[in-house]
Amino acid sequence: MAYTAHRTTPRPSGRRHPLVATAMVLPLAALLVVVFGGWDAVVTQASSVGVMLGR
């Protein structure tokens, strides 16, 4: 049976800082953009919104 250490200090509760959450998500988001060609979709949608707003 494997030895497992027990935590003596409780894990802090609460939410992560927004910058920490952003730093965790950005690498995955960049990978998905590259793999699925999402950048073209973002540019197309932004262009469509610009046309709708009368740019």
PDB file of N, CA and C in Angstrom:
ATOM      1  N   MET A   1       0.835  -1.172   0.000  1.00  0.00           N
ATOM      2  CA  MET A   1       0.000   0.000   0.000  1.00  0.00           C
ATOM      3  C   MET A   1       0.889   1.247   0.000  1.00  0.00           C
ATOM      4  N   ALA A   2       0.545   2.222  -0.798  1.00  0.00           N
ATOM      5  CA  ALA A   2       1.359   3.422  -0.933  1.00  0.00           C
ATOM      6  C   ALA A   2       1.152   4.347   0.259  1.00  0.00           C
ATOM      7  N   TYR A   3       2.230   5.005   0.625  1.00  0.00           N
ATOM      8  CA  TYR A   3       2.164   5.973   1.719  1.00  0.00           C
ATOM      9  C   TYR A   3       1.618   7.290   1.198  1.00  0.00           C
ATOM     10  N   THR A   4       0.640   7.823   1.875  1.00  0.00           N
ATOM     11  CA  THR A   4       0.097   9.128   1.492  1.00  0.00           C
ATOM     12  C   THR A   4       0.236  10.070   2.675  1.00  0.00           C
ATOM     13  N   ALA A   5       0.815  11.209   2.422  1.00  0.00           N
ATOM     14  CA  ALA A   5       0.997  12.210   3.479  1.00  0.00           C
ATOM     15  C   ALA A   5      -0.316  12.948   3.693  1.00  0.00           C
ATOM     16  N   HIS A   6      -0.604  13.190   4.945  1.00  0.00           N
ATOM     17  CA  HIS A   6      -1.819  13.927   5.275  1.00  0.00           C
ATOM     18  C   HIS A   6      -1.482  15.402   5.416  1.00  0.00           C
ATOM     19  N   ARG A   7      -2.360  16.225   4.904  1.00  0.00           N
ATOM     20  CA  ARG A   7      -2.165  17.669   5.038  1.00  0.00           C
ATOM     21  C   ARG A   7      -2.447  18.089   6.470  1.00  0.00           C
ATOM     22  N   THR A   8      -1.558  18.871   6.998  1.00  0.00           N
ATOM     23  CA  THR A   8      -1.790  19.386   8.345  1.00  0.00           C
ATOM     24  C   THR A   8      -2.403  20.775   8.295  1.00  0.00           C
ATOM     25  N   THR A   9      -2.187  21.496   7.186  1.00  0.00           N
ATOM     26  CA  THR A   9      -2.785  22.821   7.042  1.00  0.00           C
ATOM     27  C   THR A   9      -3.908  22.731   6.027  1.00  0.00           C
ATOM     28  N   PRO A  10      -5.019  23.341   6.322  1.00  0.00           N
ATOM     29  CA  PRO A  10      -6.138  23.277   5.374  1.00  0.00           C
ATOM     30  C   PRO A  10      -5.836  24.065   4.111  1.00  0.00           C
ATOM     31  N   ARG A  11      -6.395  23.604   3.037  1.00  0.00           N
ATOM     32  CA  ARG A  11      -6.232  24.308   1.767  1.00  0.00           C
ATOM     33  C   ARG A  11      -7.009  25.613   1.821  1.00  0.00           C
ATOM     34  N   PRO A  12      -6.400  26.711   1.397  1.00  0.00           N
ATOM     35  CA  PRO A  12      -7.124  27.991   1.461  1.00  0.00           C
ATOM     36  C   PRO A  12      -8.349  27.975   0.554  1.00  0.00           C
ATOM     37  N   SER A  13      -9.443  28.435   1.090  1.00  0.00           N
ATOM     38  CA  SER A  13     -10.656  28.477   0.288  1.00  0.00           C
ATOM     39  C   SER A  13     -10.749  29.832  -0.389  1.00  0.00           C
ATOM     40  N   GLY A  14     -11.574  29.911  -1.371  1.00  0.00           N
ATOM     41  CA  GLY A  14     -11.735  31.170  -2.083  1.00  0.00           C
ATOM     42  C   GLY A  14     -11.443  31.001  -3.558  1.00  0.00           C
ATOM     43  N   ARG A  15     -11.407  32.113  -4.229  1.00  0.00           N
ATOM     44  CA  ARG A  15     -11.209  32.088  -5.667  1.00  0.00           C
ATOM     45  C   ARG A  15      -9.793  32.483  -6.025  1.00  0.00           C
ATOM     46  N   ARG A  16      -9.389  32.077  -7.226  1.00  0.00           N
ATOM     47  CA  ARG A  16      -8.066  32.455  -7.723  1.00  0.00           C
ATOM     48  C   ARG A  16      -8.069  33.907  -8.169  1.00  0.00           C
ATOM     49  N   HIS A  17      -6.906  34.485  -8.162  1.00  0.00           N
ATOM     50  CA  HIS A  17      -6.747  35.836  -8.688  1.00  0.00           C
ATOM     51  C   HIS A  17      -6.994  35.778 -10.197  1.00  0.00           C
ATOM     52  N   PRO A  18      -7.650  36.773 -10.763  1.00  0.00           N
ATOM     53  CA  PRO A  18      -7.951  36.747 -12.203  1.00  0.00           C
ATOM     54  C   PRO A  18      -6.712  36.586 -13.086  1.00  0.00           C
ATOM     55  N   LEU A  19      -5.586  37.150 -12.694  1.00  0.00           N
ATOM     56  CA  LEU A  19      -4.372  37.008 -13.505  1.00  0.00           C
ATOM     57  C   LEU A  19      -3.865  35.568 -13.495  1.00  0.00           C
ATOM     58  N   VAL A  20      -4.005  34.892 -12.362  1.00  0.00           N
ATOM     59  CA  VAL A  20      -3.589  33.493 -12.283  1.00  0.00           C
ATOM     60  C   VAL A  20      -4.484  32.639 -13.171  1.00  0.00           C
ATOM     61  N   ALA A  21      -5.780  32.888 -13.113  1.00  0.00           N
ATOM     62  CA  ALA A  21      -6.717  32.143 -13.954  1.00  0.00           C
ATOM     63  C   ALA A  21      -6.429  32.396 -15.439  1.00  0.00           C
ATOM     64  N   THR A  22      -6.122  33.640 -15.783  1.00  0.00           N
ATOM     65  CA  THR A  22      -5.808  33.970 -17.173  1.00  0.00           C
ATOM     66  C   THR A  22      -4.543  33.265 -17.628  1.00  0.00           C
ATOM     67  N   ALA A  23      -3.536  33.258 -16.772  1.00  0.00           N
ATOM     68  CA  ALA A  23      -2.279  32.590 -17.120  1.00  0.00           C
ATOM     69  C   ALA A  23      -2.463  31.089 -17.295  1.00  0.00           C
ATOM     70  N   MET A  24      -3.424  30.514 -16.598  1.00  0.00           N
ATOM     71  CA  MET A  24      -3.685  29.085 -16.743  1.00  0.00           C
ATOM     72  C   MET A  24      -4.437  28.779 -18.044  1.00  0.00           C
ATOM     73  N   VAL A  25      -5.287  29.697 -18.463  1.00  0.00           N
ATOM     74  CA  VAL A  25      -6.155  29.441 -19.617  1.00  0.00           C
ATOM     75  C   VAL A  25      -5.493  29.793 -20.946  1.00  0.00           C
ATOM     76  N   LEU A  26      -4.639  30.806 -20.965  1.00  0.00           N
ATOM     77  CA  LEU A  26      -4.069  31.284 -22.230  1.00  0.00           C
ATOM     78  C   LEU A  26      -3.317  30.224 -23.036  1.00  0.00           C
ATOM     79  N   PRO A  27      -2.484  29.372 -22.428  1.00  0.00           N
ATOM     80  CA  PRO A  27      -1.809  28.361 -23.249  1.00  0.00           C
ATOM     81  C   PRO A  27      -2.785  27.404 -23.937  1.00  0.00           C
ATOM     82  N   LEU A  28      -3.823  27.001 -23.232  1.00  0.00           N
ATOM     83  CA  LEU A  28      -4.817  26.116 -23.846  1.00  0.00           C
ATOM     84  C   LEU A  28      -5.576  26.841 -24.952  1.00  0.00           C
ATOM     85  N   ALA A  29      -5.931  28.081 -24.716  1.00  0.00           N
ATOM     86  CA  ALA A  29      -6.642  28.850 -25.738  1.00  0.00           C
ATOM     87  C   ALA A  29      -5.782  29.018 -26.985  1.00  0.00           C
ATOM     88  N   ALA A  30      -4.504  29.302 -26.805  1.00  0.00           N
ATOM     89  CA  ALA A  30      -3.602  29.450 -27.949  1.00  0.00           C
ATOM     90  C   ALA A  30      -3.485  28.140 -28.723  1.00  0.00           C
ATOM     91  N   LEU A  31      -3.398  27.036 -28.006  1.00  0.00           N
ATOM     92  CA  LEU A  31      -3.321  25.730 -28.666  1.00  0.00           C
ATOM     93  C   LEU A  31      -4.577  25.453 -29.476  1.00  0.00           C
ATOM     94  N   LEU A  32      -5.732  25.749 -28.916  1.00  0.00           N
ATOM     95  CA  LEU A  32      -6.984  25.506 -29.638  1.00  0.00           C
ATOM     96  C   LEU A  32      -7.096  26.394 -30.873  1.00  0.00           C
ATOM     97  N   VAL A  33      -6.620  27.628 -30.781  1.00  0.00           N
ATOM     98  CA  VAL A  33      -6.651  28.526 -31.944  1.00  0.00           C
ATOM     99  C   VAL A  33      -5.787  27.961 -33.058  1.00  0.00           C
ATOM    100  N   VAL A  34      -4.611  27.462 -32.712  1.00  0.00           N
ATOM    101  CA  VAL A  34      -3.702  26.924 -33.725  1.00  0.00           C
ATOM    102  C   VAL A  34      -4.251  25.636 -34.320  1.00  0.00           C
ATOM    103  N   VAL A  35      -4.742  24.742 -33.476  1.00  0.00           N
ATOM    104  CA  VAL A  35      -5.201  23.430 -33.950  1.00  0.00           C
ATOM    105  C   VAL A  35      -6.460  23.555 -34.808  1.00  0.00           C
ATOM    106  N   PHE A  36      -7.405  24.373 -34.378  1.00  0.00           N
ATOM    107  CA  PHE A  36      -8.688  24.431 -35.083  1.00  0.00           C
ATOM    108  C   PHE A  36      -8.820  25.633 -36.010  1.00  0.00           C
ATOM    109  N   GLY A  37      -7.775  26.402 -36.168  1.00  0.00           N
ATOM    110  CA  GLY A  37      -7.850  27.553 -37.068  1.00  0.00           C
ATOM    111  C   GLY A  37      -8.830  28.599 -36.584  1.00  0.00           C
ATOM    112  N   GLY A  38      -8.919  28.774 -35.290  1.00  0.00           N
ATOM    113  CA  GLY A  38      -9.890  29.683 -34.700  1.00  0.00           C
ATOM    114  C   GLY A  38      -9.622  31.142 -34.987  1.00  0.00           C
ATOM    115  N   TRP A  39      -8.393  31.495 -35.315  1.00  0.00           N
ATOM    116  CA  TRP A  39      -8.079  32.896 -35.547  1.00  0.00           C
ATOM    117  C   TRP A  39      -8.880  33.455 -36.709  1.00  0.00           C
ATOM    118  N   ASP A  40      -9.035  32.656 -37.766  1.00  0.00           N
ATOM    119  CA  ASP A  40      -9.831  33.105 -38.917  1.00  0.00           C
ATOM    120  C   ASP A  40     -11.280  33.356 -38.512  1.00  0.00           C
ATOM    121  N   ALA A  41     -11.810  32.504 -37.656  1.00  0.00           N
ATOM    122  CA  ALA A  41     -13.190  32.682 -37.194  1.00  0.00           C
ATOM    123  C   ALA A  41     -13.332  33.959 -36.376  1.00  0.00           C
ATOM    124  N   VAL A  42     -12.356  34.251 -35.542  1.00  0.00           N
ATOM    125  CA  VAL A  42     -12.402  35.475 -34.727  1.00  0.00           C
ATOM    126  C   VAL A  42     -12.355  36.704 -35.621  1.00  0.00           C
ATOM    127  N   VAL A  43     -11.486  36.691 -36.605  1.00  0.00           N
ATOM    128  CA  VAL A  43     -11.371  37.834 -37.520  1.00  0.00           C
ATOM    129  C   VAL A  43     -12.662  38.007 -38.307  1.00  0.00           C
ATOM    130  N   THR A  44     -13.246  36.917 -38.769  1.00  0.00           N
ATOM    131  CA  THR A  44     -14.492  36.986 -39.538  1.00  0.00           C
ATOM    132  C   THR A  44     -15.619  37.558 -38.690  1.00  0.00           C
ATOM    133  N   GLN A  45     -15.737  37.089 -37.454  1.00  0.00           N
ATOM    134  CA  GLN A  45     -16.800  37.588 -36.577  1.00  0.00           C
ATOM    135  C   GLN A  45     -16.586  39.066 -36.243  1.00  0.00           C
ATOM    136  N   ALA A  46     -15.357  39.449 -35.978  1.00  0.00           N
ATOM    137  CA  ALA A  46     -15.079  40.855 -35.668  1.00  0.00           C
ATOM    138  C   ALA A  46     -15.397  41.741 -36.863  1.00  0.00           C
ATOM    139  N   SER A  47     -15.094  41.262 -38.049  1.00  0.00           N
ATOM    140  CA  SER A  47     -15.399  42.021 -39.253  1.00  0.00           C
ATOM    141  C   SER A  47     -16.908  42.176 -39.423  1.00  0.00           C
ATOM    142  N   SER A  48     -17.635  41.112 -39.167  1.00  0.00           N
ATOM    143  CA  SER A  48     -19.100  41.164 -39.283  1.00  0.00           C
ATOM    144  C   SER A  48     -19.699  42.151 -38.282  1.00  0.00           C
ATOM    145  N   VAL A  49     -19.193  42.142 -37.069  1.00  0.00           N
ATOM    146  CA  VAL A  49     -19.681  43.081 -36.059  1.00  0.00           C
ATOM    147  C   VAL A  49     -19.351  44.512 -36.464  1.00  0.00           C
ATOM    148  N   GLY A  50     -18.164  44.709 -37.015  1.00  0.00           N
ATOM    149  CA  GLY A  50     -17.788  46.038 -37.479  1.00  0.00           C
ATOM    150  C   GLY A  50     -18.706  46.550 -38.574  1.00  0.00           C
ATOM    151  N   VAL A  51     -19.099  45.686 -39.483  1.00  0.00           N
ATOM    152  CA  VAL A  51     -20.021  46.064 -40.554  1.00  0.00           C
ATOM    153  C   VAL A  51     -21.391  46.391 -39.991  1.00  0.00           C
ATOM    154  N   MET A  52     -21.842  45.581 -39.010  1.00  0.00           N
ATOM    155  CA  MET A  52     -23.146  45.833 -38.404  1.00  0.00           C
ATOM    156  C   MET A  52     -23.174  47.176 -37.674  1.00  0.00           C
ATOM    157  N   LEU A  53     -22.060  47.546 -37.067  1.00  0.00           N
ATOM    158  CA  LEU A  53     -22.011  48.807 -36.312  1.00  0.00           C
ATOM    159  C   LEU A  53     -21.763  50.012 -37.246  1.00  0.00           C
ATOM    160  N   GLY A  54     -21.596  49.750 -38.518  1.00  0.00           N
ATOM    161  CA  GLY A  54     -21.440  50.829 -39.471  1.00  0.00           C
ATOM    162  C   GLY A  54     -20.016  51.351 -39.572  1.00  0.00           C
ATOM    163  N   ARG A  55     -19.071  50.493 -39.337  1.00  0.00           N
ATOM    164  CA  ARG A  55     -17.668  50.908 -39.407  1.00  0.00           C
ATOM    165  C   ARG A  55     -17.241  51.188 -40.814  1.00  0.00           C
TER     166      ARG A  55
END
